[in-house]
């Protein structure tokens, strides 16, 4: 499922591998939505990390089936009471769309990343999975 409430597949744009600051390439898809729109887990799994960092701002990492890692960044906030170690089901609320981190000068959106070789390793384009 698309991890942003009320967003349909036809609204998605493939932003994979687009140029980013400091010579980086975009490892995910940006899903544009109004600030505060609900962000839901695209998978069942365990909340592995909740943090705030310079690049992603407020982020959630979920470890899903078969060792997949799902990354949700630029959140306005995490779901109240969400904690590392919580089990979530597909479609459970985990946070809200924002523009935190290095997205503070952009329109609110969810950055959704998918990694197959561990946390932050083996990035794959999530766009085909969401279409």
PDB file of N, CA, C and O in Angstrom, residues 46-51 61 81-87:
ATOM      1  N   UNK A  46       8.725  -4.588  12.713  1.00  0.00           N
ATOM      2  CA  UNK A  46       9.105  -4.022  13.996  1.00  0.00           C
ATOM      3  C   UNK A  46       9.667  -2.626  13.807  1.00  0.00           C
ATOM      4  O   UNK A  46      10.486  -2.402  12.913  1.00  0.00           O
ATOM      5  N   UNK A  47       9.247  -1.721  14.667  1.00  0.00           N
ATOM      6  CA  UNK A  47       9.845  -0.391  14.673  1.00  0.00           C
ATOM      7  C   UNK A  47      11.263  -0.569  15.207  1.00  0.00           C
ATOM      8  O   UNK A  47      11.463  -0.937  16.360  1.00  0.00           O
ATOM      9  N   UNK A  48      12.243  -0.340  14.331  1.00  0.00           N
ATOM     10  CA  UNK A  48      13.634  -0.594  14.685  1.00  0.00           C
ATOM     11  C   UNK A  48      14.348   0.675  15.140  1.00  0.00           C
ATOM     12  O   UNK A  48      15.331   0.590  15.872  1.00  0.00           O
ATOM     13  N   UNK A  49      13.871   1.822  14.710  1.00  0.00           N
ATOM     14  CA  UNK A  49      14.551   3.067  15.058  1.00  0.00           C
ATOM     15  C   UNK A  49      13.597   4.242  14.888  1.00  0.00           C
ATOM     16  O   UNK A  49      12.829   4.296  13.930  1.00  0.00           O
ATOM     17  N   UNK A  50      13.658   5.148  15.827  1.00  0.00           N
ATOM     18  CA  UNK A  50      12.947   6.434  15.779  1.00  0.00           C
ATOM     19  C   UNK A  50      13.987   7.473  16.141  1.00  0.00           C
ATOM     20  O   UNK A  50      14.631   7.353  17.177  1.00  0.00           O
ATOM     21  N   UNK A  51      14.164   8.445  15.286  1.00  0.00           N
ATOM     22  CA  UNK A  51      15.173   9.454  15.618  1.00  0.00           C
ATOM     23  C   UNK A  51      14.914  10.741  14.878  1.00  0.00           C
ATOM     24  O   UNK A  51      14.015  10.839  14.073  1.00  0.00           O
ATOM     25  N   UNK A  61      12.320   3.889  11.106  1.00  0.00           N
ATOM     26  CA  UNK A  61      12.806   2.701  10.389  1.00  0.00           C
ATOM     27  C   UNK A  61      11.971   1.520  10.842  1.00  0.00           C
ATOM     28  O   UNK A  61      11.820   1.304  12.057  1.00  0.00           O
ATOM     29  N   UNK A  81       3.280   7.905  21.190  1.00  0.00           N
ATOM     30  CA  UNK A  81       3.375   6.615  21.857  1.00  0.00           C
ATOM     31  C   UNK A  81       4.114   5.549  21.074  1.00  0.00           C
ATOM     32  O   UNK A  81       4.370   4.464  21.600  1.00  0.00           O
ATOM     33  N   UNK A  82       4.472   5.806  19.818  1.00  0.00           N
ATOM     34  CA  UNK A  82       5.223   4.831  19.022  1.00  0.00           C
ATOM     35  C   UNK A  82       6.616   4.674  19.619  1.00  0.00           C
ATOM     36  O   UNK A  82       7.277   5.670  19.934  1.00  0.00           O
ATOM     37  N   UNK A  83       7.058   3.424  19.762  1.00  0.00           N
ATOM     38  CA  UNK A  83       8.344   3.155  20.400  1.00  0.00           C
ATOM     39  C   UNK A  83       9.126   2.102  19.641  1.00  0.00           C
ATOM     40  O   UNK A  83       8.535   1.237  18.977  1.00  0.00           O
ATOM     41  N   UNK A  84      10.439   2.159  19.772  1.00  0.00           N
ATOM     42  CA  UNK A  84      11.295   1.113  19.219  1.00  0.00           C
ATOM     43  C   UNK A  84      10.864  -0.219  19.828  1.00  0.00           C
ATOM     44  O   UNK A  84      10.609  -0.315  21.031  1.00  0.00           O
ATOM     45  N   UNK A  85      10.743  -1.231  18.985  1.00  0.00           N
ATOM     46  CA  UNK A  85      10.315  -2.552  19.426  1.00  0.00           C
ATOM     47  C   UNK A  85       8.840  -2.818  19.217  1.00  0.00           C
ATOM     48  O   UNK A  85       8.399  -3.967  19.309  1.00  0.00           O
ATOM     49  N   UNK A  86       8.059  -1.785  18.920  1.00  0.00           N
ATOM     50  CA  UNK A  86       6.630  -1.976  18.654  1.00  0.00           C
ATOM     51  C   UNK A  86       6.443  -2.788  17.373  1.00  0.00           C
ATOM     52  O   UNK A  86       7.180  -2.611  16.404  1.00  0.00           O
ATOM     53  N   UNK A  87       5.466  -3.659  17.383  1.00  0.00           N
ATOM     54  CA  UNK A  87       5.072  -4.392  16.176  1.00  0.00           C
ATOM     55  C   UNK A  87       3.987  -3.573  15.496  1.00  0.00           C
ATOM     56  O   UNK A  87       3.033  -3.143  16.143  1.00  0.00           O
TER      57      UNK A  87
END
